[in-house]
Amino acid sequence: MSTFTVLNPATEQTVATVPSASAEETDAAIARAVAARTGWREVAPGERAALLRAFADAVDAHIEELAGLEVACSGHPVGQARWEAGNVRDVLRYYSAAPERLCGRQIPVPGGVDVTFKEPVGIVGLIVPWNFPMPILGWGLGPALAAGNPVIAKPAERTPLTAVRIAELAREAGLPDGVFQVVAGKGSVAGQRLVDHEAVRKIVFTGSTEVGRQIMAGCARQVKRLTLELGGKSANIVFADADLQRAAASAPQAVFDNAGQDCCARSRILVQRSVFDRFMAMLEPAVKRVAVGDPASPVTEMGPLISAEHRERVASFVPADAPVAFRGHAPDGPGYWFAPTVLAPVRPDDPAYTEEVFGPVVAVVPFEDEADAVAIANDTPYGLSGSIWTENLGRALRVARAVETGNLSVNSHASVRYWTPFGGFKQSGLGRELGPDALDAFTEAKNVFIATEE
Ligand code: NDP
């Protein structure tokens, strides 16, 4: 039996050794989901809603345990990890209202009536990355289950423990056998099997754009439904008329949250040239104040990177001659630490400016005017997130409409919220998760014509 070792990224100590699911074991999970499929879609809507609420309550009762696992497995600061477990609970509660509201339509047609039904799409494979193991699992799981689909989740190799525990909680809450399973295995084995197996009718993938492309090609062979949440290189745009103090104080959170391992990281700060130096003077103390250290401490704001390999990759964006304007702090000793790093001025072809770093590195660049800001923000193959700082409401709306990206905040660093649709433009993805319409991605519309003429 092959296994993989889960390391604590803050200590480099072994947390657990987990059996790695083979292709055959993944097939067996798929067979259990096939067996559960009809029973789950036939559960009465009110009962399915009650089961989702019971599942949410079970998660709620285990927030501390789940947060503790994520602190150990992912190095997330404990306050963040509690929020992440709470997010799973909240998303399950939000979508527990959906089964009883899964309404179709009645469409006027000649010779009869036409009614539509939202049918469950079938078995859903969720392929989850290591950066936010719990929330990203929940965003697919809640609406997929609410729509009447069995779900098989494949967590990332480095961070499987919370998903495994959440699946146990689902069973304890009364979800029937085979309705929600976790296969902890390699992406190239278990993940690939979910993509290749004909009984899996929908894949939800979050991860790198490169693997997303391969998964899209795999799904194309079977015309399999697919949602992709991929990379980002988002802009935080600060106009001269903004409240600069607030913009500078929140910029570190917008990029260094989760040690920058966030597809929504605003890793390019665009600042109007007339206030560039003032902004940099305000940004420096804010970056130096970021509390980096022991993830188990309640005052910690930023933990380590996920692995030694990933730290090496992040470090490659900051070579010895990199234009480092200033840096924050990071502990010495064991752990995959990387201090928050601000680069300026950067060349337009600097990989730190053009590529997704997925670490605590931000490039600050000046712009001249509104048109220039929009052009720079859009000069990337990605389009996932973004923030705009200005006191001019008209400008805020004009720029928000002009920036080619899926999720924007004005005078705030807010990112993903479960009440609103989340997803990317361009190479940042395909389809939307969350929000009131999320069940559309997990159902097929069926129309039935009923003749009324004799
Ligand atoms: P990947 O895209 O390789 O992994 C994401 C998930 O996909 C994991 O569960 C992985 O499993 C699985 N997977 C990998 N290969 C396949 C496959 N062929 N078929 C099915 N599933 C597969 O991300 P990495 O972990 O390698 O991270 C690399 C970079 O990707 C990061 O540095 C970052 O730039 C970006 N990234 C972006 C994320 C986002 O939120 N947009 C999230 C994570 C990464 P396994 O863990 O077993 O390999």
XYZ file of C-alpha atoms and ligand atoms in Angstrom:
502
model
C 0.000 0.000 0.000
C 1.435 3.379 -0.926
C 1.244 6.238 1.589
C 2.097 9.879 1.813
C 3.440 11.836 4.717
C 1.775 14.998 5.935
C 4.333 17.463 7.355
C 3.674 20.405 9.649
C 5.048 23.309 7.569
C 5.840 25.334 10.696
C 7.971 22.611 12.330
C 8.818 20.187 9.472
C 7.628 17.384 11.808
C 5.452 14.510 10.584
C 1.769 15.016 11.408
C 0.380 11.833 9.852
C 1.018 9.112 7.334
C -1.998 8.670 5.101
C -2.740 5.764 2.734
C -2.769 6.991 -0.849
C -5.885 5.853 -2.725
C -5.144 3.855 -5.878
C -7.083 4.016 -9.141
C -8.917 0.800 -8.076
C -9.882 2.322 -4.710
C -11.109 5.417 -6.505
C -13.196 3.194 -8.793
C -14.667 1.507 -5.697
C -15.648 4.920 -4.280
C -17.231 5.792 -7.621
C -19.191 2.499 -7.518
C -20.502 3.383 -4.026
C -21.537 6.818 -5.314
C -23.338 5.172 -8.250
C -25.213 2.958 -5.779
C -26.155 6.019 -3.671
C -27.202 8.214 -6.581
C -30.882 7.316 -6.981
C -31.569 7.204 -3.253
C -30.041 10.658 -2.707
C -31.900 12.359 -5.545
C -35.158 10.874 -4.218
C -34.704 12.135 -0.658
C -37.562 14.621 -0.154
C -36.342 18.238 -0.429
C -37.185 19.092 3.187
C -35.366 16.018 4.426
C -32.274 16.763 2.315
C -32.323 20.309 3.748
C -32.531 18.899 7.295
C -29.591 16.557 6.617
C -27.474 19.478 5.359
C -28.352 21.471 8.490
C -27.414 18.492 10.674
C -24.130 18.217 8.761
C -23.500 21.956 9.332
C -24.241 21.510 13.053
C -21.753 18.619 13.231
C -19.080 20.824 11.636
C -19.979 23.616 14.061
C -19.492 21.283 17.015
C -15.989 20.408 15.767
C -14.619 23.828 14.761
C -11.729 23.628 17.221
C -10.742 20.120 16.143
C -10.884 21.003 12.432
C -8.977 24.248 12.997
C -6.318 22.331 14.948
C -5.871 19.900 12.055
C -5.456 22.766 9.598
C -2.949 24.535 11.818
C -0.869 21.338 11.922
C -1.324 20.312 8.279
C -1.244 23.683 6.484
C 0.422 26.061 8.933
C -2.590 28.381 8.845
C -2.844 30.812 11.768
C -5.390 29.445 14.223
C -7.764 32.420 13.898
C -7.828 31.926 10.124
C -8.279 28.156 10.500
C -11.294 28.669 12.798
C -12.772 31.007 10.197
C -12.196 28.362 7.496
C -13.995 25.626 9.458
C -16.804 28.117 10.197
C -17.003 28.875 6.493
C -17.760 25.196 5.751
C -20.569 25.311 8.334
C -21.953 28.576 6.913
C -21.859 27.375 3.304
C -23.677 24.144 4.244
C -26.323 26.199 6.079
C -26.676 28.642 3.183
C -27.254 25.831 0.666
C -29.505 23.872 3.036
C -32.173 26.387 1.997
C -31.771 25.392 -1.660
C -33.399 21.929 -1.979
C -36.838 23.364 -1.131
C -36.352 26.221 -3.610
C -35.103 24.242 -6.606
C -37.956 25.565 -8.741
C -38.418 25.035 -12.446
C -40.519 27.127 -14.813
C -43.758 26.894 -16.737
C -43.225 28.185 -20.290
C -46.099 29.146 -22.561
C -45.992 27.114 -25.807
C -48.594 26.423 -28.488
C -50.607 23.235 -28.068
C -49.868 22.615 -24.411
C -47.632 23.601 -21.550
C -43.938 23.153 -21.014
C -42.511 22.664 -17.548
C -38.847 22.577 -16.627
C -37.057 20.600 -13.919
C -33.595 21.089 -12.451
C -32.237 17.565 -12.389
C -29.083 16.636 -10.466
C -26.134 16.412 -12.848
C -24.871 13.108 -11.360
C -21.740 12.149 -9.488
C -19.543 15.180 -8.807
C -15.750 14.992 -8.407
C -14.250 17.848 -6.367
C -10.500 18.248 -6.845
C -9.300 20.482 -4.043
C -5.924 22.270 -3.685
C -3.776 22.656 -0.572
C -4.096 26.399 -0.090
C -7.624 26.483 1.409
C -8.479 22.817 2.017
C -11.689 23.433 3.967
C -13.398 26.413 2.290
C -12.746 25.214 -1.266
C -14.127 21.782 -0.354
C -17.241 23.422 1.137
C -17.900 25.693 -1.859
C -18.375 22.696 -4.136
C -19.824 20.328 -1.557
C -22.729 22.481 -0.289
C -24.451 23.217 -3.612
C -23.590 19.821 -5.152
C -25.249 17.921 -2.275
C -28.171 20.360 -2.113
C -28.863 19.702 -5.798
C -29.094 15.954 -5.110
C -25.675 14.764 -6.319
C -23.308 12.315 -4.619
C -19.864 13.885 -4.167
C -16.360 12.421 -4.161
C -13.675 14.846 -3.008
C -9.976 14.478 -3.746
C -8.010 16.682 -1.359
C -4.435 17.741 -2.105
C -1.762 15.258 -1.042
C -0.274 17.667 1.476
C -3.533 18.571 3.216
C -6.025 15.669 3.313
C -6.837 15.528 7.045
C -9.662 18.067 7.348
C -11.509 16.650 4.312
C -11.295 13.132 5.745
C -12.663 14.373 9.088
C -15.459 16.402 7.456
C -16.591 13.272 5.576
C -16.764 11.402 8.897
C -18.882 14.227 10.323
C -21.230 13.950 7.330
C -21.808 10.263 8.100
C -22.303 11.000 11.814
C -24.875 13.657 10.842
C -26.869 11.039 8.927
C -25.878 11.489 5.278
C -26.471 8.108 3.620
C -23.614 5.798 2.601
C -21.799 6.842 -0.565
C -23.294 10.358 -0.692
C -20.100 12.121 0.355
C -16.751 10.342 0.172
C -13.134 11.447 0.262
C -10.391 9.723 -1.699
C -7.028 10.890 -0.442
C -4.657 10.041 -3.264
C -2.324 11.518 -5.837
C -3.714 13.984 -8.358
C -2.221 12.003 -11.206
C -3.919 8.801 -9.929
C -7.106 9.436 -7.912
C -7.782 12.890 -9.396
C -7.163 11.658 -12.923
C -9.526 8.710 -12.350
C -12.352 11.084 -11.382
C -11.728 12.957 -14.635
C -11.546 9.766 -16.738
C -14.357 7.687 -15.229
C -17.569 7.913 -17.253
C -19.832 7.671 -14.198
C -18.476 10.989 -12.844
C -20.533 13.619 -14.635
C -19.042 16.839 -13.291
C -15.615 17.993 -12.112
C -14.987 21.023 -9.944
C -11.280 21.835 -9.964
C -9.355 24.534 -8.124
C -5.619 24.730 -8.627
C -2.968 25.719 -11.111
C -3.872 26.906 -14.594
C -1.553 24.260 -16.064
C -3.333 21.302 -14.405
C -6.669 23.013 -15.081
C -5.905 22.910 -18.810
C -5.145 19.157 -18.626
C -8.357 18.516 -16.706
C -10.340 20.524 -19.246
C -8.883 18.399 -22.047
C -9.725 15.228 -20.085
C -13.294 16.354 -19.500
C -13.668 17.293 -23.171
C -13.271 13.612 -24.149
C -16.567 12.823 -22.410
C -18.163 16.279 -22.681
C -18.052 16.233 -18.895
C -19.336 19.303 -17.033
C -16.544 21.358 -15.511
C -15.945 24.318 -13.236
C -12.391 25.683 -13.060
C -11.007 28.113 -10.468
C -7.398 28.780 -11.510
C -4.588 31.247 -11.003
C -4.552 35.008 -10.607
C -2.325 38.074 -10.782
C -4.733 40.583 -9.372
C -4.325 44.338 -9.073
C -4.928 46.555 -6.059
C -5.436 49.991 -7.668
C -4.867 53.051 -5.483
C -5.929 56.415 -6.914
C -4.508 59.712 -5.638
C -7.902 60.703 -4.204
C -8.144 57.563 -2.026
C -7.916 57.378 1.740
C -4.244 56.422 1.424
C -3.858 55.467 5.060
C -6.661 52.886 4.818
C -5.452 51.636 1.436
C -1.906 51.146 2.744
C -3.060 49.576 6.018
C -5.166 46.947 4.219
C -2.797 46.203 1.304
C -0.754 43.635 3.295
C -3.892 41.603 4.066
C -4.937 41.693 0.406
C -1.703 39.983 -0.641
C -0.081 38.347 2.405
C -3.159 36.574 3.811
C -2.461 32.836 3.854
C 1.190 33.744 3.189
C 0.156 34.870 -0.302
C -0.945 31.331 -1.205
C -4.241 32.680 -2.444
C -5.513 32.803 -6.008
C -7.160 36.152 -5.117
C -3.922 37.689 -3.769
C -3.661 41.275 -4.981
C 0.003 40.742 -5.846
C 0.338 43.887 -7.958
C -0.277 47.218 -6.238
C -0.829 49.980 -8.803
C -0.427 53.442 -7.289
C -1.082 56.782 -8.985
C 2.320 58.376 -9.538
C 1.503 61.651 -7.739
C 1.062 59.781 -4.408
C 3.484 56.888 -5.010
C 6.142 57.947 -2.500
C 3.583 58.860 0.182
C 1.884 55.491 -0.284
C 5.171 53.587 -0.026
C 6.009 55.449 3.203
C 2.670 54.289 4.664
C 2.964 50.736 3.305
C 6.341 50.037 4.883
C 5.233 50.113 8.562
C 2.081 48.166 7.662
C 4.199 45.392 6.098
C 6.635 45.370 9.001
C 3.732 45.048 11.458
C 2.481 41.761 9.917
C 2.855 39.191 12.719
C 4.574 36.164 11.158
C 5.191 33.156 13.382
C 3.758 30.213 15.314
C 0.415 29.396 13.637
C -0.991 28.120 16.950
C -0.638 31.585 18.537
C -3.821 33.693 18.408
C -1.825 36.839 17.531
C -0.190 35.337 14.438
C -1.381 36.808 11.136
C 0.831 34.900 8.705
C 2.243 31.382 8.893
C 4.821 29.518 6.792
C 4.608 28.417 3.170
C 3.254 24.931 2.538
C 6.499 23.088 1.718
C 10.234 23.341 1.146
C 9.719 22.965 -2.639
C 7.151 25.725 -2.662
C 9.442 28.039 -0.664
C 12.164 27.413 -3.213
C 9.762 28.324 -5.999
C 8.682 31.539 -4.232
C 12.318 32.439 -3.501
C 13.140 32.089 -7.207
C 11.015 35.203 -7.805
C 13.279 37.191 -5.442
C 16.858 36.593 -6.654
C 19.811 38.335 -5.010
C 19.533 41.332 -7.352
C 15.740 41.695 -6.970
C 14.508 45.273 -6.438
C 13.443 44.743 -2.810
C 12.004 48.005 -1.448
C 11.471 46.554 2.042
C 10.582 43.330 3.829
C 8.694 42.246 6.895
C 9.853 39.651 9.392
C 9.901 35.849 9.515
C 11.187 33.383 12.132
C 14.489 31.546 11.757
C 14.862 27.826 12.350
C 12.674 24.972 11.195
C 9.617 25.741 9.079
C 9.109 26.992 5.538
C 9.187 30.711 6.389
C 9.337 33.553 3.914
C 9.177 37.186 5.007
C 6.601 39.499 3.380
C 8.490 41.144 0.519
C 7.735 44.339 -1.397
C 9.357 44.866 -4.797
C 9.700 48.296 -6.422
C 10.516 49.454 -9.007
C 9.966 46.315 -11.112
C 10.617 45.825 -14.810
C 7.458 45.022 -16.809
C 8.976 41.638 -17.787
C 9.993 40.678 -14.226
C 8.413 37.251 -13.520
C 7.459 38.532 -10.036
C 5.295 41.085 -11.842
C 3.895 38.883 -14.604
C 3.532 35.412 -13.000
C 1.527 34.037 -10.101
C 4.058 33.825 -7.230
C 1.661 32.227 -4.721
C 3.740 33.555 -1.870
C 4.160 36.767 0.168
C 5.716 38.844 -2.607
C 4.112 41.963 -4.047
C 5.203 44.313 -6.843
C 4.278 47.998 -6.569
C 4.095 49.978 -9.821
C 3.099 53.572 -10.609
C 0.391 54.613 -13.092
C -0.467 58.006 -14.628
C -4.247 58.177 -14.938
C -7.425 56.089 -14.969
C -6.907 54.735 -18.484
C -3.339 53.771 -17.653
C -4.465 51.994 -14.454
C -7.063 49.941 -16.335
C -4.586 49.068 -19.106
C -1.954 47.857 -16.605
C -4.530 45.938 -14.538
C -5.754 44.143 -17.674
C -2.281 43.394 -19.038
C -2.250 39.811 -17.738
C -3.665 36.488 -18.933
C -5.507 36.223 -15.580
C -8.608 37.932 -14.224
C -9.744 36.696 -10.843
C -9.789 39.432 -8.229
C -9.002 43.103 -7.697
C -9.448 46.113 -5.435
C -9.987 49.799 -6.200
C -9.285 52.631 -3.781
C -10.847 56.018 -4.586
C -13.243 58.505 -2.993
C -14.839 59.130 -6.402
C -17.866 56.838 -6.752
C -18.184 57.355 -10.502
C -14.534 56.411 -11.012
C -14.925 53.384 -8.750
C -17.772 52.084 -10.899
C -16.101 52.961 -14.235
C -12.886 51.199 -13.267
C -14.750 48.230 -11.757
C -16.592 47.756 -15.055
C -13.412 48.160 -17.127
C -11.166 45.749 -15.204
C -11.477 42.258 -16.710
C -11.794 40.262 -13.539
C -14.481 38.313 -11.707
C -14.384 39.663 -8.138
C -13.722 43.236 -7.138
C -13.857 45.290 -3.981
C -14.009 49.071 -3.661
C -12.339 50.669 -0.624
C -11.995 47.218 0.917
C -9.696 44.228 0.592
C -12.677 41.823 0.777
C -12.314 38.756 -1.371
C -14.522 35.642 -1.616
C -17.933 35.717 0.100
C -20.361 32.826 -0.089
C -23.367 35.069 -0.840
C -21.900 36.255 -4.137
C -20.689 34.481 -7.287
C -16.982 33.692 -7.400
C -14.935 32.899 -10.486
C -12.501 34.218 -13.044
C -12.281 35.913 -16.408
C -9.714 34.850 -19.021
C -7.286 32.114 -17.856
C -8.456 32.380 -14.249
C -11.223 29.901 -14.817
C -14.523 28.793 -16.144
C -17.906 29.036 -14.474
C -18.875 30.448 -11.109
C -19.124 29.027 -7.614
C -21.075 30.312 -4.607
C -23.879 32.860 -4.561
C -27.592 32.244 -5.094
C -27.169 30.646 -8.544
C -24.531 28.047 -7.615
C -26.950 25.141 -8.045
C -27.136 25.897 -11.786
C -23.647 24.381 -12.048
C -24.821 21.141 -10.403
C -28.118 20.655 -12.222
C -29.271 20.103 -15.785
C -32.386 21.908 -17.010
C -34.924 19.492 -18.453
C -38.022 20.644 -20.319
C -41.163 18.522 -20.574
C -43.870 19.415 -23.075
C -47.400 18.346 -22.085
C -49.924 18.454 -24.904
C -53.286 19.867 -23.874
C -55.072 19.571 -27.216
C -57.446 16.662 -27.842
P -2.061 21.616 -8.694
O -2.877 22.347 -9.684
O -1.056 20.620 -9.163
O -2.995 20.807 -7.650
C -4.324 21.120 -7.338
C -5.122 19.837 -7.115
O -5.181 19.086 -8.333
C -4.508 18.886 -6.086
O -5.542 18.191 -5.393
C -3.727 17.913 -6.972
O -3.467 16.677 -6.357
C -4.685 17.758 -8.138
N -4.083 17.287 -9.390
C -2.805 17.430 -9.805
N -2.639 16.828 -11.015
C -3.833 16.301 -11.358
C -4.305 15.555 -12.476
N -3.516 15.257 -13.497
N -5.597 15.163 -12.503
C -6.420 15.461 -11.490
N -6.037 16.167 -10.388
C -4.759 16.582 -10.328
O -1.380 22.696 -7.772
P 0.002 22.557 -6.986
O -0.325 22.023 -5.663
O 1.032 21.816 -7.737
O 0.459 24.069 -6.924
C 1.239 24.640 -8.001
C 0.867 26.082 -8.252
O -0.498 26.150 -8.647
C 0.951 26.997 -7.040
O 2.223 27.425 -6.810
C -0.004 28.085 -7.459
O 0.636 28.993 -8.309
C -1.083 27.331 -8.202
N -2.242 27.013 -7.354
C -3.350 27.767 -7.453
C -4.421 27.527 -6.624
C -5.630 28.352 -6.670
O -6.333 28.467 -5.667
N -5.956 28.898 -7.820
C -4.412 26.466 -5.626
C -3.213 25.682 -5.623
C -2.182 25.966 -6.472
P -2.043 16.434 -5.638
O -1.981 17.327 -4.468
O -2.113 15.026 -5.246
O -1.005 16.715 -6.680
